[in-house]
Short mmCIF file of N, CA and C in Angstrom, two decimals:
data_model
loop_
_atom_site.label_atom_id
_atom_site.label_comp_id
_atom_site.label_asym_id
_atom_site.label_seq_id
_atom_site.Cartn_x
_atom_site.Cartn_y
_atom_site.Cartn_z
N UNK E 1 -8.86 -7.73 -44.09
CA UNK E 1 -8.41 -6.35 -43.99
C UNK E 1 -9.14 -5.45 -44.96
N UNK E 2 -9.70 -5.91 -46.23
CA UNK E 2 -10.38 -5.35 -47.02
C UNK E 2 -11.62 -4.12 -46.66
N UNK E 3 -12.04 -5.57 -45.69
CA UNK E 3 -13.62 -5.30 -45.23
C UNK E 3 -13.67 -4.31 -44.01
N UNK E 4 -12.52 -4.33 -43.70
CA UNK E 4 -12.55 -2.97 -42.49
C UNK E 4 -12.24 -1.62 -43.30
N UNK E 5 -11.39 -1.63 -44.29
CA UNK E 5 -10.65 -0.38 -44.75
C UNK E 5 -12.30 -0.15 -46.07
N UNK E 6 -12.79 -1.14 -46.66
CA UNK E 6 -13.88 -0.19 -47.16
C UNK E 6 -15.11 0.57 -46.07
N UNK E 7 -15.06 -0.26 -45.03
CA UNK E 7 -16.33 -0.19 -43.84
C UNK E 7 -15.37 1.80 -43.77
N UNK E 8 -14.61 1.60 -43.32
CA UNK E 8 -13.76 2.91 -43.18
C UNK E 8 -13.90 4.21 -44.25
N UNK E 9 -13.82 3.78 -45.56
CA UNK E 9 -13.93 4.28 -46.52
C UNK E 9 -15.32 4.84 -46.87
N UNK E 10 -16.37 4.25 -46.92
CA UNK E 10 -17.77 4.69 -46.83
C UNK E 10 -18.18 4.69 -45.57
N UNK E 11 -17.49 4.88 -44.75
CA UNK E 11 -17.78 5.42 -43.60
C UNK E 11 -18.99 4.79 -42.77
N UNK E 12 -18.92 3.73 -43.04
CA UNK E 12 -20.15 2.62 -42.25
C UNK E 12 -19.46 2.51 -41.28
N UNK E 13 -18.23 2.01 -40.68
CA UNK E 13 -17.53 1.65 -40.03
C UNK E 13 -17.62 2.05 -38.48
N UNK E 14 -18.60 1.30 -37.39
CA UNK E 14 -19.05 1.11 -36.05
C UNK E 14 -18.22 1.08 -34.81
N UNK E 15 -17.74 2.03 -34.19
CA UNK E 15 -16.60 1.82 -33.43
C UNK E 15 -17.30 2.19 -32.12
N UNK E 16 -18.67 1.93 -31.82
CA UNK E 16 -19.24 1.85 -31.02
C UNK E 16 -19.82 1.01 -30.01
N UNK E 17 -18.63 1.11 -28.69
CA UNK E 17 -18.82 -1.04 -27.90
C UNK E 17 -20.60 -1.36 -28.08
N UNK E 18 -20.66 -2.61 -28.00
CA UNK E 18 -21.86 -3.17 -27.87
C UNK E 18 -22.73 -2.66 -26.38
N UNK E 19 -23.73 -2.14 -25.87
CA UNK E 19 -24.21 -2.03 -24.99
C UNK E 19 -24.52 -3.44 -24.11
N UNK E 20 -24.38 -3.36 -22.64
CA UNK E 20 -24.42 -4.58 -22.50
C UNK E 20 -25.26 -3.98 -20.94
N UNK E 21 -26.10 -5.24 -20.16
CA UNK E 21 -26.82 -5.43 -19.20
C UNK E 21 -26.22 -4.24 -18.05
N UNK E 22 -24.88 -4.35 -17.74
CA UNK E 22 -24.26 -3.80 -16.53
C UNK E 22 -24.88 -2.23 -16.78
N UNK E 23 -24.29 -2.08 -18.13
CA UNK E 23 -24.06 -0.39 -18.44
C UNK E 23 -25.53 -0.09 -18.17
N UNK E 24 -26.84 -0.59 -18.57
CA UNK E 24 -27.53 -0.36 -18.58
C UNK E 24 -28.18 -0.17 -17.38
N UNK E 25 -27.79 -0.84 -16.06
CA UNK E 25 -27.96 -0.34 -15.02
C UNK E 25 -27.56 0.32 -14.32
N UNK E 26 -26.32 0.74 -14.42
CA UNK E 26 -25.81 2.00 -14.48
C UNK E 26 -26.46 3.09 -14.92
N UNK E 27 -26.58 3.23 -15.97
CA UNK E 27 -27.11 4.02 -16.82
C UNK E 27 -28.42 4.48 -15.97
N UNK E 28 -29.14 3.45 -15.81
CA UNK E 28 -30.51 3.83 -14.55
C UNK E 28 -29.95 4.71 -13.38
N UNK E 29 -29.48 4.29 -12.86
CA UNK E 29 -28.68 4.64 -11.72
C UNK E 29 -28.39 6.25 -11.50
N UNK E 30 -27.92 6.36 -12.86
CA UNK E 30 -27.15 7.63 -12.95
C UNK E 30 -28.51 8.92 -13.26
N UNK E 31 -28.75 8.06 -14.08
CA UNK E 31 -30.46 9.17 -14.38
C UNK E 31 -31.22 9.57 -13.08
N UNK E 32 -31.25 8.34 -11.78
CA UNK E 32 -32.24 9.03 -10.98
C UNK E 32 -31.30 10.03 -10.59
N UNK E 33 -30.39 9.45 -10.51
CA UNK E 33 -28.80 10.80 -9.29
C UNK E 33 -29.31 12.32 -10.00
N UNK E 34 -29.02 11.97 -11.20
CA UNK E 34 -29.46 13.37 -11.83
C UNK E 34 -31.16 14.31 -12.02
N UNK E 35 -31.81 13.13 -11.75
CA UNK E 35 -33.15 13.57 -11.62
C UNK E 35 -33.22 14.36 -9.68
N UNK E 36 -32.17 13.88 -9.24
CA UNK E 36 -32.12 14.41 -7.68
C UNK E 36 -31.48 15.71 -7.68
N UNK E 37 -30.61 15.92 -8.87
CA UNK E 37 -29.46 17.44 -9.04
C UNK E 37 -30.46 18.10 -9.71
N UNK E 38 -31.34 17.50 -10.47
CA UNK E 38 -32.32 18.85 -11.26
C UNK E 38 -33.51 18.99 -10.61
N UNK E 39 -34.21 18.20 -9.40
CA UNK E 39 -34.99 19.15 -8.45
C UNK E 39 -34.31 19.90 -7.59
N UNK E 40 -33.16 19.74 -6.94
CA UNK E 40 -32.63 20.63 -5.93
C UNK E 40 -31.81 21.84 -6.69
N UNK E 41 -31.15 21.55 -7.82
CA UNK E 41 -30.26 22.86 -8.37
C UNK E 41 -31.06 23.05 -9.81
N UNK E 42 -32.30 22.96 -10.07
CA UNK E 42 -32.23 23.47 -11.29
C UNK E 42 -32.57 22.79 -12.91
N UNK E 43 -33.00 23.08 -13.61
CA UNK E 43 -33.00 22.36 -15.01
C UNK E 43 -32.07 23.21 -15.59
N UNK E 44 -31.88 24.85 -15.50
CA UNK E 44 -30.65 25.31 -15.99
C UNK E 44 -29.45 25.52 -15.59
N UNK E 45 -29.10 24.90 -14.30
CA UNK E 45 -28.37 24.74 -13.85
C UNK E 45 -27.93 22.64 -14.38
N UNK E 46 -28.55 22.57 -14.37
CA UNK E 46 -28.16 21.16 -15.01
C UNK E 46 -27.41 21.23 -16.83
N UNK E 47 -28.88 21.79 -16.78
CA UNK E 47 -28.21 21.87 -18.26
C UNK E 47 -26.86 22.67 -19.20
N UNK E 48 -27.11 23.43 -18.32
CA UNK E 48 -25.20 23.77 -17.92
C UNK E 48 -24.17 23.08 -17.94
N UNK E 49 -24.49 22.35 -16.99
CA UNK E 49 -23.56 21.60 -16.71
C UNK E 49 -23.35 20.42 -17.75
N UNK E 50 -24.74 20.13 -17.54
CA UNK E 50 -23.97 18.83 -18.86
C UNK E 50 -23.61 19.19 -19.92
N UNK E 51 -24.34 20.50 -20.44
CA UNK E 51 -23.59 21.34 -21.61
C UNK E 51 -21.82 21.59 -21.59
N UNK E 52 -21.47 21.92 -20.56
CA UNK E 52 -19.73 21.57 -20.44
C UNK E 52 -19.30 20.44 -20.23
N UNK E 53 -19.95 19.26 -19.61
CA UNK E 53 -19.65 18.08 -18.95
C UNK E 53 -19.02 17.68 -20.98
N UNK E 54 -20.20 18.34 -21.44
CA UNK E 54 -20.25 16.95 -23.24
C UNK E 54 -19.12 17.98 -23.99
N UNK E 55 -18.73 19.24 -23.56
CA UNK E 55 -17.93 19.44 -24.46
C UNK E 55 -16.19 19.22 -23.91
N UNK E 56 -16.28 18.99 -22.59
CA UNK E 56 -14.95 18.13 -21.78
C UNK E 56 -15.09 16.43 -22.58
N UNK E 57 -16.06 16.09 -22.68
CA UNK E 57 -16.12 14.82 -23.35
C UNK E 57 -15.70 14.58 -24.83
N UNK E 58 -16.16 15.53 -25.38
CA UNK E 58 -15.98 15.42 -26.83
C UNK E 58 -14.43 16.16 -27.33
N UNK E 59 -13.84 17.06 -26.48
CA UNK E 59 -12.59 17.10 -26.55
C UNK E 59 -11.32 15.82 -26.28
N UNK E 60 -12.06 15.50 -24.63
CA UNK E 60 -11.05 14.75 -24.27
C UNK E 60 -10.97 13.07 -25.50
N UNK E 61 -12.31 12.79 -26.29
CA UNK E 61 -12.44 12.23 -27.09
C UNK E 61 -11.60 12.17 -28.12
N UNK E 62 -11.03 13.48 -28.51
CA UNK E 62 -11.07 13.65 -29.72
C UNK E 62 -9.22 13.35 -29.54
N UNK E 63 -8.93 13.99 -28.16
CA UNK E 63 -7.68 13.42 -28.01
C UNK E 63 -7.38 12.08 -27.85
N UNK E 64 -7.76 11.08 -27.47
CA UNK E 64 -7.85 9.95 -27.18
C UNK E 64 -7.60 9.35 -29.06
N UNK E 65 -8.82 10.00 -29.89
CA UNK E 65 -8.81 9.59 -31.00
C UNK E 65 -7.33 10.23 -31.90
N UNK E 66 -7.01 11.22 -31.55
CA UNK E 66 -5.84 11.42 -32.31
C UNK E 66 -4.58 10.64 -31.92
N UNK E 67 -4.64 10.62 -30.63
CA UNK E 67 -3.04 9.98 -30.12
C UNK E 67 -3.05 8.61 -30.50
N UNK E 68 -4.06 7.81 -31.02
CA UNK E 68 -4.23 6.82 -31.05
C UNK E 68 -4.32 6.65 -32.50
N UNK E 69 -4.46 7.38 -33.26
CA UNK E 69 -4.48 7.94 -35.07
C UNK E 69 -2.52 7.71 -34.84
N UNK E 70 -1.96 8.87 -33.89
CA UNK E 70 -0.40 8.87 -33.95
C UNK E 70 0.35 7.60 -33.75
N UNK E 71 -0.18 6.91 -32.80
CA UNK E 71 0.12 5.76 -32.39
C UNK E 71 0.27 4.70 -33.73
N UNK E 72 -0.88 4.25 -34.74
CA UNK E 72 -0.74 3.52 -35.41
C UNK E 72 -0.12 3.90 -36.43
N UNK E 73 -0.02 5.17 -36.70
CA UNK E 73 0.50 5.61 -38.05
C UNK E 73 2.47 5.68 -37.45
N UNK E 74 2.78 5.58 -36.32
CA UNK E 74 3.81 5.31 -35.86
C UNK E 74 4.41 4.17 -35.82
N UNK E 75 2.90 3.18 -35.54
CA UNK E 75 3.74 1.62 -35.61
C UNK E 75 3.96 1.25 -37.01
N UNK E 76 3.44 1.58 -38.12
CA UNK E 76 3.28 1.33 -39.44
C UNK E 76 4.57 2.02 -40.25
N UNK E 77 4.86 3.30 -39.48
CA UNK E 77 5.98 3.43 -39.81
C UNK E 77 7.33 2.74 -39.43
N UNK E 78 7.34 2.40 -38.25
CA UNK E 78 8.36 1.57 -37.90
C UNK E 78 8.32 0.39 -37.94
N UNK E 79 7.37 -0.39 -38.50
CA UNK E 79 7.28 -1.75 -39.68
C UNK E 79 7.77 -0.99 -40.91
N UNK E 80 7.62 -0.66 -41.14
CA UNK E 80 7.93 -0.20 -43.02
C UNK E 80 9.41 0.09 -42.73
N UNK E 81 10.06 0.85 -41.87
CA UNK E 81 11.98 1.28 -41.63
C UNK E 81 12.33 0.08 -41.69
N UNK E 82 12.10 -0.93 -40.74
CA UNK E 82 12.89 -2.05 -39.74
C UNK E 82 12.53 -2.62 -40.63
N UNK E 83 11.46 -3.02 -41.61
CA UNK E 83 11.79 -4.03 -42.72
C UNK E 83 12.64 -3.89 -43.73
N UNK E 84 12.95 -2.10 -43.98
CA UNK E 84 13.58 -1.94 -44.88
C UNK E 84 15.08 -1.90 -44.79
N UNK E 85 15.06 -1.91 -43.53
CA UNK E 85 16.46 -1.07 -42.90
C UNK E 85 17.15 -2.83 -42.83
#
């Protein structure tokens, strides 16, 4: 438990899944699709879009990361009552 809460603490701490074979073909996949949306609609029309696409991402992220901040700091509290109680 040490070694996670300093990784946390200096902020080394990697919460980033491992990339693996599948994603990566995917990942191909998805690039040509989009290389097909930016000859027919556009490079600024793309870039638009993914410009909102990443900030729907980085919100809906950020919720994901808080409710899940609430979540543990909830279970920790209700270990700490029910032991005490």
């Amino acid at each position: 438990m040490d070694r996670l809460l300093f990784e946390i603490y200096n902020d080394t701490y990697n919460i980033t899944p491992k990339y693996n074979l599948g994603e990566a073909e995917l990942n191909k996949k998805l690039s040509a699709k989009w290389e097909e949306v930016q000859k027919t609609l556009g490079s600024e029309f793309l870039d638009s879009l993914l410009s909102l696409d990443g900030e729907r991402i980085d919100r809906e992220g950020f919720y994901y990361y808080r409710e899940g901040f609430r979540l543990g700091v909830s279970l920790m509290l209700e270990a700490l009552t029910s032991a005490t109680a």
